[in-house]
Amino acid sequence: MDRHLSISVYAFFRGYHHKMCCLPSSAPTGRVNSFASALMALAGLFFGFQTPALAKEVVIGVFAYQGEQVATSDWSPMLNYLNAALPSDQFQLASFDAQGLRAAIAQHHVDLVITNPGYYVAMEYEFGLSRIATLATHQALSTSKAIGSAVIVRADRHDMKELSDLAGKRMAAVAPQAFGGYLVVAREMLHQGVDPESDLTEVRFMGLPMTNIFAAVQSGAVDAGIVRACLLEQLNPQGALKRSDFKVLSPRHEPGFACALSTPLYPDWPIAVTRTTDRTLAKRVAQALLNMPETPSGLSWSVPTDYQTVHDLYRELRIEPYAYLRESTPKALLLRFWPWLLGLALLLVAWGIHTVRVEQLVQRRTAQLRDSLDAREAAEARMRDHQEQMEHLSRLSILGELSGNLAHEINQPLTTIGNYARSVLRRQADGRLTPEAVQEACNEINNEAERAGGIVRRIRHFARKRSAVRESTQVPQLAQEARRLILGMLRHPPTITIDDQSLPQAQVMADGPQIQQVLLNLIKNAIDAGRDLPLERQAILLRLETTDNRLLVQVIDQGCGLSEANLSRLFEPFFTTKPDGLGLGLPICKTIIEAHGGRLWAELNQPGPGMRFLFTLPSHVTTA
Ligand code: ADP
């Protein structure tokens, strides 16, 4: 009982309160209904009779753009239906102008809101309005294509055909915030390059009814006017304002839509609940409205439609809830460009991650490369060491083979020296020692000592351990030295002829001892090939010539030669036909020559007999 009373008394005050925000022209419907409820509750309290359980009051706030009376008559059939369909709720209508409706929602004075799509979208975010159904009318193509506007001018204005012709003209509209009465046209004007806020001489906001706008256009007070679609078609053909007096700018054809239009069609009015509306009530009302039979004026409710096109309109015009798009504060710019900024930030993050990754990869690869270079350098150094050792061994091996008679060779000058020394002593004992004899003996001793020293020096020089050095080298000189070394070491050396055709000014950058080693190796092999053959076949010819920036050296013998099979294996390591051979001489010679940028190969000495070993070295002719 008490609860019913309190609800009704509260409803009374709420209804009364509506007056503040309702259109001032007349008392709000809600107030009368609340007052009746309160009276009934009071009667029950005082007279002690049990009233039937009082229904819970539900206030439907309506945007009454044509005034309260029209709103009441328009929405009464729906109100009656809801009260009948949901007897546990007592529905009341409260009419408001745009501002009043906003205030009523803000103060939680309404449970349900019926307004045009523009205000709905404007308040959707601010008050958490949520549509539960969209109006369906016969006139509309569908719930999402219902509201449009026509821009009218006098039929005799031949200078105006398109919305773009409005630049510099005067235009009448309902109000700056009126959806069909201004905004939908403003958007189309922008599309046609006319800014309604700056490109028109005047925009005259004349409020409702829209007949004022027709009159203003007809009288020439303004050049054009914005009216709701289909209003033009409803003009009385006999009235003061006739259809034929006006024409529509930028007429659009929407198939199935009977009225003239200058704009696209937008969704119809929604009915919405607020953030505080009871959810079960919202569900009950939505179900009831979807089942509501068509009213005599042709209204019914359908499932809520999509209001995205209305959002797009507000965004393009940059008005609430997109008014921030006009501001240039950091916050507004952030709100406006956040998708771009977010994209940019993501791009930067991705780029940063990519850069860091690439940097890490580069560092890792660089370290790997450095390690492998170090390893390669170490391997190369080891290889160089081994090569040097091999070359040294090879030199010692050549000496070993050639020095069979070394003792004998050195012994000869020593014997001569000894003989001269003894002869001097004998002459002295005999008293026959003349100064001339002493001088002759000393000269001979000196010569023989020089000869023995020369042999030892050359051998030591050849046999010493050393690292390779590249310098300007005279290969003919090296050939002479090699010849001398061999002749000095062998008891019965063969004839070694040097035929030097090379240009004296041809320079070779080479390691002298290494090239000499090659020459000695080839000469030694040639001597081996002629061993035990008649003397004339033991002769060896060294030919040097200059060809195309190359020095060509040939070591030609007339020895035993080689079979085809052995010829192909000549440069294989450890290939040897000698009982005490190592088979390393030729591979080492080949490595040395190729390391100098040259080539070493062998041919049969045509027409024979014997072999011909050839090698080239890069050379350049100096002009100086
Ligand atoms: P080694 O002299 O220790 O055998 P080499 O590599 O210097 O090693 O020579 C390999 C082989 O090539 C020799 O055993 C020999 O059969 C052959 N050879 C080299 N030079 C000649 C040559 N001038 N005439 C014939 N055969 C040769």
XYZ file of C-alpha atoms and ligand atoms in Angstrom:
651
model
C 0.000 0.000 0.000
C 2.686 2.446 1.084
C 4.784 1.509 -1.849
C 1.987 2.282 -4.278
C 1.447 5.592 -2.654
C 5.075 6.575 -2.808
C 5.284 5.590 -6.462
C 2.249 7.663 -7.319
C 3.286 10.691 -5.342
C 6.712 10.504 -6.940
C 5.007 10.177 -10.280
C 2.966 13.233 -9.531
C 6.034 15.323 -8.872
C 7.814 13.875 -11.828
C 4.875 14.784 -13.997
C 4.775 18.229 -12.514
C 8.451 18.565 -13.037
C 8.010 17.833 -16.707
C 6.323 21.141 -17.047
C 9.700 22.797 -16.651
C 11.093 21.070 -19.622
C 8.004 20.625 -21.722
C 6.949 22.902 -24.511
C 5.517 25.883 -22.675
C 2.435 26.102 -24.860
C 0.334 23.675 -22.774
C 0.451 21.390 -19.762
C 2.211 18.098 -20.307
C 0.139 14.978 -20.667
C 2.265 13.238 -18.078
C 1.329 15.719 -15.419
C -2.422 15.016 -15.678
C -1.943 11.276 -15.495
C 0.385 11.494 -12.514
C -1.991 13.730 -10.692
C -4.847 11.229 -11.145
C -2.673 8.405 -9.884
C -1.691 10.357 -6.811
C -5.332 11.184 -6.027
C -6.304 7.541 -6.236
C -3.471 6.584 -3.930
C -4.451 9.218 -1.379
C -8.089 8.101 -1.478
C -7.058 4.560 -0.741
C -4.946 5.756 2.186
C -7.676 7.838 3.815
C -10.707 5.686 3.208
C -9.009 2.413 3.924
C -10.332 0.604 0.860
C -8.098 -1.705 -1.035
C -7.390 -0.225 -4.485
C -6.355 -2.636 -7.189
C -2.540 -2.820 -7.322
C -1.411 0.423 -8.944
C 0.532 0.066 -12.169
C 4.124 1.302 -12.359
C 4.459 4.559 -14.209
C 6.536 4.645 -17.356
C 7.210 8.020 -18.971
C 7.743 8.186 -22.726
C 9.542 11.401 -23.644
C 8.639 12.512 -27.128
C 10.352 15.105 -29.293
C 7.305 17.196 -30.195
C 8.731 19.130 -33.123
C 5.265 20.170 -34.258
C 4.047 21.105 -30.819
C 2.479 19.146 -28.014
C -0.987 18.786 -29.469
C 0.227 17.201 -32.654
C 2.573 14.939 -30.680
C -0.234 13.839 -28.379
C -2.538 13.055 -31.255
C 0.243 11.304 -33.181
C 1.378 9.060 -30.319
C -1.910 8.446 -28.461
C -2.773 5.286 -30.400
C 0.607 3.830 -29.449
C 0.200 4.936 -25.844
C -3.231 3.349 -25.612
C -1.947 0.177 -27.127
C 0.940 -0.071 -24.668
C -1.295 0.581 -21.670
C -3.621 -2.145 -22.850
C -0.900 -4.591 -23.816
C 1.167 -4.097 -20.640
C -1.338 -3.406 -17.845
C 1.307 -3.737 -15.155
C 2.873 -0.523 -16.471
C 1.192 2.799 -16.764
C 2.561 4.594 -19.827
C 2.468 8.351 -20.017
C 3.509 10.697 -22.754
C 5.700 13.726 -22.046
C 6.260 16.132 -24.938
C 9.441 18.160 -25.185
C 11.294 20.424 -27.474
C 14.842 19.413 -28.311
C 16.445 21.047 -25.303
C 13.707 19.943 -22.923
C 14.060 16.350 -24.014
C 17.807 16.447 -23.470
C 17.309 17.906 -19.965
C 14.628 15.330 -19.133
C 16.909 12.479 -20.150
C 19.812 13.980 -18.213
C 17.644 14.179 -15.079
C 16.277 10.663 -15.558
C 12.706 11.930 -15.927
C 11.924 9.709 -18.877
C 12.100 5.938 -19.256
C 11.625 5.766 -22.995
C 12.543 8.283 -25.673
C 11.029 8.827 -29.092
C 12.969 11.298 -31.178
C 14.224 11.907 -34.669
C 17.269 9.986 -35.887
C 19.503 13.060 -35.632
C 18.847 13.764 -31.956
C 18.961 10.066 -31.235
C 22.479 9.788 -32.650
C 23.508 13.009 -30.926
C 22.392 11.658 -27.543
C 23.272 8.016 -28.081
C 26.773 8.358 -26.734
C 26.104 11.110 -24.203
C 23.191 9.451 -22.409
C 23.652 5.850 -23.435
C 20.428 5.844 -25.436
C 19.804 2.465 -26.982
C 17.150 1.944 -29.638
C 14.709 -0.906 -29.140
C 12.551 -0.373 -32.265
C 12.330 1.828 -35.340
C 9.186 3.409 -36.695
C 7.718 1.945 -39.884
C 5.402 4.011 -42.087
C 3.738 3.476 -45.444
C 5.457 6.456 -46.930
C 8.976 5.139 -46.212
C 10.793 2.752 -48.490
C 11.977 0.862 -45.420
C 12.826 1.646 -41.807
C 16.325 2.616 -42.928
C 15.117 4.742 -45.867
C 12.406 6.995 -44.571
C 13.469 10.592 -43.949
C 14.666 12.987 -46.592
C 14.318 16.625 -47.541
C 13.639 18.752 -50.568
C 15.220 22.113 -51.287
C 12.560 24.190 -52.974
C 12.823 27.347 -55.046
C 10.204 29.216 -56.974
C 9.306 27.448 -60.215
C 10.301 30.553 -62.181
C 13.870 30.628 -60.829
C 15.559 29.403 -64.001
C 18.941 30.390 -62.587
C 18.729 27.663 -59.925
C 18.776 23.952 -60.683
C 21.323 22.321 -58.392
C 22.272 22.686 -54.742
C 25.547 24.145 -55.953
C 23.509 27.116 -57.254
C 22.770 28.051 -53.632
C 26.167 29.735 -53.231
C 25.631 33.420 -52.551
C 21.844 32.943 -52.048
C 19.493 33.247 -49.082
C 17.981 30.060 -47.735
C 15.279 29.303 -45.191
C 15.496 26.311 -42.889
C 13.816 25.133 -39.679
C 16.633 25.284 -37.136
C 20.427 24.769 -37.034
C 19.965 21.370 -35.345
C 16.862 20.267 -37.288
C 17.618 16.935 -38.874
C 15.285 16.919 -41.890
C 14.831 20.663 -41.645
C 18.491 21.525 -42.197
C 21.236 18.978 -41.540
C 20.500 16.409 -44.270
C 20.559 19.223 -46.842
C 23.685 20.815 -45.345
C 25.531 17.550 -45.944
C 24.420 17.384 -49.603
C 25.415 21.016 -50.111
C 28.875 20.217 -48.797
C 29.030 17.328 -51.273
C 28.269 19.811 -54.042
C 30.959 22.223 -52.902
C 28.817 24.743 -51.040
C 29.516 25.296 -47.362
C 26.149 26.226 -45.841
C 27.905 28.002 -42.986
C 29.970 30.357 -45.136
C 28.944 30.259 -48.802
C 25.377 31.480 -48.438
C 24.402 35.124 -47.987
C 21.942 34.128 -45.301
C 20.416 31.064 -43.684
C 17.164 32.109 -42.082
C 15.970 29.706 -39.376
C 12.190 30.050 -39.267
C 11.152 27.190 -36.967
C 7.924 25.269 -37.508
C 5.481 24.935 -39.159
C 7.214 24.465 -42.470
C 4.451 26.353 -44.292
C 6.356 29.469 -43.203
C 9.240 28.315 -45.376
C 7.006 27.784 -48.421
C 5.606 31.283 -47.900
C 9.054 32.849 -47.563
C 10.222 31.221 -50.790
C 7.084 32.180 -52.641
C 7.285 35.790 -51.535
C 10.916 36.030 -52.531
C 12.001 36.784 -48.956
C 14.491 33.935 -49.463
C 15.748 32.239 -52.633
C 15.343 28.679 -51.390
C 13.922 26.694 -48.496
C 14.398 23.307 -46.918
C 11.230 21.281 -46.363
C 10.569 17.713 -45.320
C 10.136 15.303 -48.229
C 6.502 14.771 -49.294
C 5.334 18.053 -47.735
C 5.426 19.657 -51.172
C 3.206 16.938 -52.576
C 0.683 17.503 -49.773
C 0.052 21.170 -50.701
C -3.506 21.933 -51.555
C -3.756 22.380 -55.339
C -6.313 25.135 -54.748
C -4.569 26.742 -51.770
C -2.461 29.831 -51.657
C 0.653 27.622 -51.798
C 0.517 25.246 -54.791
C 2.823 22.438 -55.856
C 3.265 24.034 -59.252
C 4.619 27.242 -57.690
C 7.800 25.425 -56.625
C 10.508 23.229 -58.025
C 13.078 21.050 -56.261
C 16.870 21.560 -56.590
C 19.097 18.588 -57.482
C 16.099 16.259 -57.691
C 16.940 12.672 -56.833
C 15.005 9.628 -57.799
C 14.636 6.911 -55.181
C 12.883 3.981 -56.874
C 9.600 3.338 -55.061
C 9.616 6.668 -53.219
C 6.834 8.831 -54.510
C 7.981 12.297 -53.365
C 10.573 14.713 -54.730
C 13.920 14.706 -52.875
C 17.183 16.640 -52.841
C 18.876 14.280 -50.368
C 19.253 10.552 -49.775
C 16.783 8.859 -47.411
C 17.775 8.312 -43.784
C 16.419 5.898 -41.148
C 13.094 6.636 -39.453
C 12.557 7.658 -35.824
C 13.643 5.219 -33.143
C 12.206 4.542 -29.713
C 15.050 4.164 -27.261
C 15.705 3.324 -23.626
C 18.104 5.277 -21.431
C 21.007 3.985 -19.396
C 18.775 3.798 -16.310
C 15.702 2.204 -17.862
C 14.804 -1.135 -16.316
C 16.012 -3.817 -18.758
C 12.959 -6.068 -18.275
C 10.719 -3.104 -18.998
C 12.738 -2.393 -22.152
C 12.247 -5.990 -23.253
C 8.487 -5.932 -22.506
C 8.031 -2.686 -24.418
C 10.115 -3.853 -27.389
C 8.109 -7.079 -27.659
C 4.820 -5.216 -27.354
C 5.797 -2.607 -29.953
C 6.885 -5.244 -32.473
C 3.437 -6.838 -32.033
C 1.616 -3.518 -32.245
C -0.961 -3.484 -35.038
C -0.749 -0.615 -37.463
C -2.380 2.565 -36.149
C -5.109 4.265 -38.223
C -2.487 6.786 -39.408
C -0.322 3.937 -40.733
C 2.367 3.764 -37.968
C 3.880 0.553 -36.690
C 7.204 -0.502 -35.142
C 9.883 -2.700 -36.557
C 13.190 -4.117 -35.315
C 15.734 -1.349 -34.695
C 17.576 -0.333 -37.832
C 21.183 0.754 -38.378
C 21.803 4.490 -37.812
C 25.319 4.519 -39.276
C 24.322 6.838 -42.145
C 23.173 9.378 -39.548
C 26.485 9.032 -37.721
C 28.249 9.634 -41.050
C 26.224 12.797 -41.555
C 27.126 14.184 -38.128
C 30.767 13.266 -38.692
C 30.884 15.008 -42.068
C 29.220 18.121 -40.699
C 31.484 17.881 -37.653
C 28.703 18.547 -35.177
C 27.881 16.729 -31.968
C 28.849 14.037 -31.180
C 31.646 14.766 -33.663
C 32.009 18.460 -32.796
C 35.521 17.693 -31.549
C 36.539 17.351 -35.198
C 36.394 21.151 -35.423
C 38.730 21.652 -32.507
C 42.474 21.667 -32.812
C 43.452 20.994 -29.212
C 45.763 18.018 -28.753
C 42.882 16.066 -27.222
C 40.559 16.876 -30.140
C 43.252 16.038 -32.659
C 43.881 12.818 -30.793
C 40.178 11.954 -30.883
C 40.017 12.836 -34.550
C 43.087 11.148 -35.817
C 43.405 8.307 -33.342
C 43.024 5.562 -35.967
C 45.820 7.146 -38.023
C 47.923 7.805 -34.948
C 47.345 4.273 -33.754
C 48.292 2.975 -37.207
C 51.372 5.181 -37.201
C 52.297 4.067 -33.688
C 51.858 0.422 -34.698
C 53.948 1.044 -37.796
C 56.648 2.701 -35.705
C 56.580 -0.149 -33.197
C 56.751 -2.687 -36.059
C 59.560 -0.700 -37.653
C 61.362 -0.469 -34.318
C 61.025 -4.203 -33.726
C 62.161 -4.855 -37.277
C 65.161 -2.537 -36.875
C 66.170 -4.109 -33.572
C 65.791 -7.577 -35.091
C 67.779 -6.626 -38.174
C 70.424 -5.022 -35.946
C 70.649 -8.176 -33.847
C 70.823 -10.327 -36.969
C 73.514 -8.100 -38.458
C 75.502 -8.245 -35.220
C 75.118 -12.018 -35.026
C 76.071 -12.463 -38.675
C 78.976 -10.037 -38.317
C 80.249 -11.981 -35.321
C 79.848 -15.245 -37.244
C 81.611 -13.718 -40.235
C 84.392 -12.375 -38.043
C 84.783 -15.801 -36.413
C 84.856 -17.555 -39.767
C 87.313 -14.967 -41.138
C 89.514 -15.473 -38.075
C 89.256 -19.233 -38.518
C 90.064 -18.854 -42.199
C 93.026 -16.620 -41.498
C 94.286 -19.094 -38.890
C 93.819 -21.966 -41.370
C 95.600 -19.967 -44.054
C 98.439 -19.197 -41.666
C 98.694 -22.891 -40.784
C 98.637 -23.733 -44.481
C 101.362 -21.197 -45.196
C 103.446 -22.705 -42.410
C 102.937 -26.204 -43.780
C 103.700 -25.013 -47.285
C 106.889 -23.358 -46.142
C 107.885 -26.484 -44.283
C 107.093 -28.586 -47.347
C 109.092 -26.274 -49.578
C 111.966 -26.384 -47.131
C 111.851 -30.154 -46.975
C 111.648 -30.253 -50.740
C 114.744 -28.039 -50.997
C 116.591 -30.231 -48.527
C 115.480 -33.271 -50.507
C 116.859 -31.744 -53.742
C 120.111 -30.997 -51.943
C 120.162 -34.471 -50.462
C 119.904 -35.970 -53.921
C 122.399 -33.597 -55.488
C 124.933 -33.619 -52.664
C 126.078 -37.224 -53.080
C 129.317 -35.820 -54.438
C 129.335 -32.720 -52.290
C 132.095 -34.072 -50.038
C 134.151 -34.912 -53.107
C 133.535 -31.467 -54.613
C 134.658 -29.693 -51.482
C 137.428 -32.165 -50.997
C 139.015 -31.116 -54.333
C 139.790 -27.506 -53.382
C 140.806 -28.689 -49.898
C 143.271 -31.185 -51.441
C 144.649 -28.480 -53.753
C 144.987 -26.115 -50.773
C 146.764 -28.871 -48.844
C 149.121 -29.586 -51.802
C 150.101 -25.922 -52.131
C 150.681 -25.614 -48.402
C 152.888 -28.729 -48.359
C 154.801 -27.582 -51.448
C 155.585 -24.231 -49.701
C 156.809 -26.094 -46.624
C 158.978 -28.444 -48.773
C 160.547 -25.578 -50.686
C 161.291 -23.784 -47.469
C 162.994 -26.882 -46.089
C 164.989 -27.234 -49.294
C 165.802 -23.529 -49.242
C 164.142 -23.124 -52.632
C 161.269 -20.934 -51.448
C 161.205 -17.819 -53.530
C 158.828 -14.921 -52.952
C 157.221 -15.652 -56.354
C 156.531 -19.245 -55.332
C 154.937 -18.068 -52.008
C 152.748 -15.598 -53.923
C 151.621 -18.201 -56.461
C 150.835 -20.722 -53.693
C 148.855 -18.159 -51.674
C 146.857 -17.093 -54.756
C 145.924 -20.683 -55.549
C 145.069 -21.393 -51.904
C 142.863 -18.306 -51.867
C 141.127 -19.261 -55.142
C 140.423 -22.788 -53.956
C 139.152 -21.528 -50.594
C 136.854 -19.095 -52.480
C 135.585 -21.943 -54.629
C 134.805 -24.166 -51.636
C 133.249 -21.252 -49.738
C 131.084 -20.397 -52.773
C 129.675 -23.933 -52.915
C 128.918 -23.932 -49.194
C 127.395 -20.430 -49.352
C 125.052 -21.309 -52.206
C 123.926 -24.488 -50.477
C 123.334 -22.721 -47.195
C 121.442 -19.958 -48.961
C 119.259 -22.449 -50.787
C 118.683 -24.627 -47.740
C 117.819 -21.940 -45.252
C 114.318 -21.707 -43.746
C 112.514 -18.560 -44.877
C 109.179 -16.850 -45.548
C 108.058 -15.929 -49.041
C 108.730 -12.364 -50.248
C 107.622 -10.872 -53.561
C 110.069 -8.541 -55.261
C 111.299 -7.648 -58.700
C 113.238 -10.719 -59.790
C 115.533 -11.479 -62.744
C 114.606 -15.037 -63.682
C 117.520 -15.440 -66.197
C 119.895 -14.744 -63.302
C 118.101 -17.347 -61.180
C 118.536 -19.844 -64.035
C 122.288 -19.121 -64.139
C 122.604 -19.600 -60.381
C 120.666 -22.854 -60.474
C 122.949 -24.070 -63.255
C 126.035 -23.095 -61.247
C 124.738 -24.814 -58.132
C 124.117 -28.048 -60.012
C 127.408 -27.947 -61.871
C 129.175 -27.286 -58.571
C 127.567 -30.213 -56.827
C 127.779 -32.999 -59.448
C 130.922 -34.940 -60.302
C 129.772 -35.584 -63.878
C 127.237 -32.880 -64.578
C 125.356 -32.947 -67.906
C 125.542 -30.094 -70.368
C 123.083 -27.405 -69.278
C 122.506 -24.728 -71.907
C 120.599 -21.545 -71.194
C 118.922 -19.937 -74.212
C 117.684 -16.573 -72.901
C 115.344 -14.877 -75.418
C 113.474 -12.913 -72.746
C 113.367 -9.136 -72.900
C 115.899 -7.740 -70.420
C 113.436 -5.045 -69.358
C 110.694 -7.616 -68.576
C 110.074 -7.510 -64.827
C 108.697 -10.401 -62.790
C 107.429 -9.864 -59.274
C 108.351 -13.118 -57.567
C 109.963 -14.854 -54.638
C 113.462 -15.599 -56.059
C 114.351 -18.640 -53.927
C 110.951 -20.228 -54.657
C 111.408 -19.813 -58.451
C 114.940 -21.129 -58.111
C 113.547 -24.120 -56.238
C 111.202 -24.804 -59.168
C 114.092 -24.516 -61.651
C 116.296 -26.828 -59.573
C 113.483 -29.361 -59.214
C 112.831 -29.422 -62.975
C 116.577 -29.632 -63.805
C 117.107 -32.404 -61.226
C 114.170 -34.385 -62.741
C 115.672 -33.843 -66.228
C 119.047 -35.135 -64.993
C 117.297 -38.185 -63.431
C 115.487 -38.827 -66.742
C 118.812 -38.880 -68.640
C 120.756 -40.964 -66.122
C 122.437 -44.034 -67.616
C 121.666 -42.738 -71.151
C 124.354 -41.792 -73.688
C 125.956 -38.435 -72.916
C 124.312 -36.562 -75.812
C 120.894 -37.511 -74.422
C 121.763 -36.098 -71.014
C 122.004 -32.532 -72.352
C 119.440 -30.122 -70.905
C 118.185 -26.908 -72.461
C 116.673 -23.997 -70.494
C 114.805 -21.597 -72.763
C 113.411 -18.271 -71.557
C 111.179 -16.027 -73.682
C 108.725 -13.174 -73.175
C 105.190 -13.589 -74.571
C 102.158 -11.317 -74.018
C 103.062 -9.981 -70.585
C 104.271 -13.399 -69.526
C 107.656 -14.922 -69.060
C 107.724 -18.468 -70.447
C 110.400 -20.828 -69.074
C 110.977 -24.279 -70.643
C 113.165 -27.072 -69.262
C 113.751 -29.509 -72.138
C 115.454 -32.862 -71.832
C 115.997 -35.871 -74.064
C 115.652 -38.439 -71.297
C 113.466 -41.475 -70.855
C 110.205 -39.535 -71.247
C 106.827 -40.682 -69.842
C 103.962 -42.949 -70.880
C 100.557 -41.296 -71.540
C 99.152 -42.861 -68.331
C 101.994 -41.493 -66.188
C 101.812 -38.129 -67.924
C 98.234 -37.636 -66.656
C 99.300 -38.412 -63.080
C 102.424 -36.265 -63.138
C 101.198 -33.594 -60.704
C 99.450 -35.942 -58.263
C 101.060 -35.772 -54.818
C 103.172 -38.860 -54.047
C 103.265 -39.967 -57.673
C 106.792 -41.174 -58.342
C 108.520 -43.743 -60.552
C 111.795 -43.520 -58.647
C 112.676 -46.109 -55.973
C 113.755 -43.377 -53.536
C 111.382 -40.668 -54.872
C 108.865 -38.779 -52.729
C 106.510 -37.645 -55.501
C 106.157 -34.169 -53.948
C 108.515 -32.094 -56.141
C 106.148 -31.374 -59.029
C 102.996 -30.724 -56.897
C 105.027 -28.215 -54.845
C 106.381 -26.572 -58.043
C 102.833 -26.289 -59.380
C 101.610 -24.686 -56.134
C 104.493 -22.185 -56.197
C 103.911 -21.165 -59.832
C 100.121 -20.877 -59.429
C 100.579 -18.802 -56.251
C 102.558 -16.381 -58.464
C 99.627 -16.195 -60.935
C 101.345 -18.451 -63.445
C 100.875 -21.961 -64.866
C 103.031 -25.104 -64.884
C 102.472 -28.012 -67.222
C 104.368 -30.801 -69.066
C 104.481 -32.052 -72.646
C 106.261 -34.794 -74.487
C 109.304 -33.287 -76.200
C 108.141 -33.463 -79.830
C 109.508 -35.026 -81.979
C 111.318 -36.464 -78.991
C 112.862 -38.046 -77.168
C 112.352 -36.695 -73.644
C 110.088 -34.257 -71.873
C 109.428 -30.563 -71.880
C 108.318 -28.810 -68.656
C 106.905 -25.310 -69.130
C 105.882 -22.589 -66.716
C 104.753 -19.006 -67.106
C 104.992 -16.039 -64.759
C 103.196 -12.703 -65.135
C 105.649 -10.010 -66.229
C 105.496 -6.405 -67.339
C 107.909 -4.508 -69.500
C 109.327 -1.412 -67.799
C 109.929 1.516 -70.128
C 112.411 3.285 -67.859
P 110.171 -37.461 -57.446
O 111.254 -36.790 -58.225
O 110.417 -37.531 -55.983
O 109.667 -38.713 -58.016
P 108.544 -35.433 -58.655
O 107.207 -34.888 -58.279
O 109.582 -34.395 -58.869
O 108.915 -36.473 -57.530
O 108.415 -36.299 -59.970
C 107.347 -37.229 -60.062
C 107.604 -38.202 -61.178
O 107.474 -37.543 -62.447
C 108.964 -38.767 -61.241
O 109.069 -39.889 -60.371
C 109.077 -39.181 -62.683
O 108.471 -40.401 -62.933
C 108.275 -38.135 -63.408
N 109.144 -37.135 -64.044
C 109.402 -35.898 -63.574
N 110.191 -35.214 -64.428
C 110.439 -36.043 -65.464
C 111.180 -35.931 -66.675
N 111.854 -34.814 -66.995
N 111.193 -36.998 -67.524
C 110.523 -38.107 -67.206
N 109.785 -38.263 -66.085
C 109.749 -37.262 -65.220
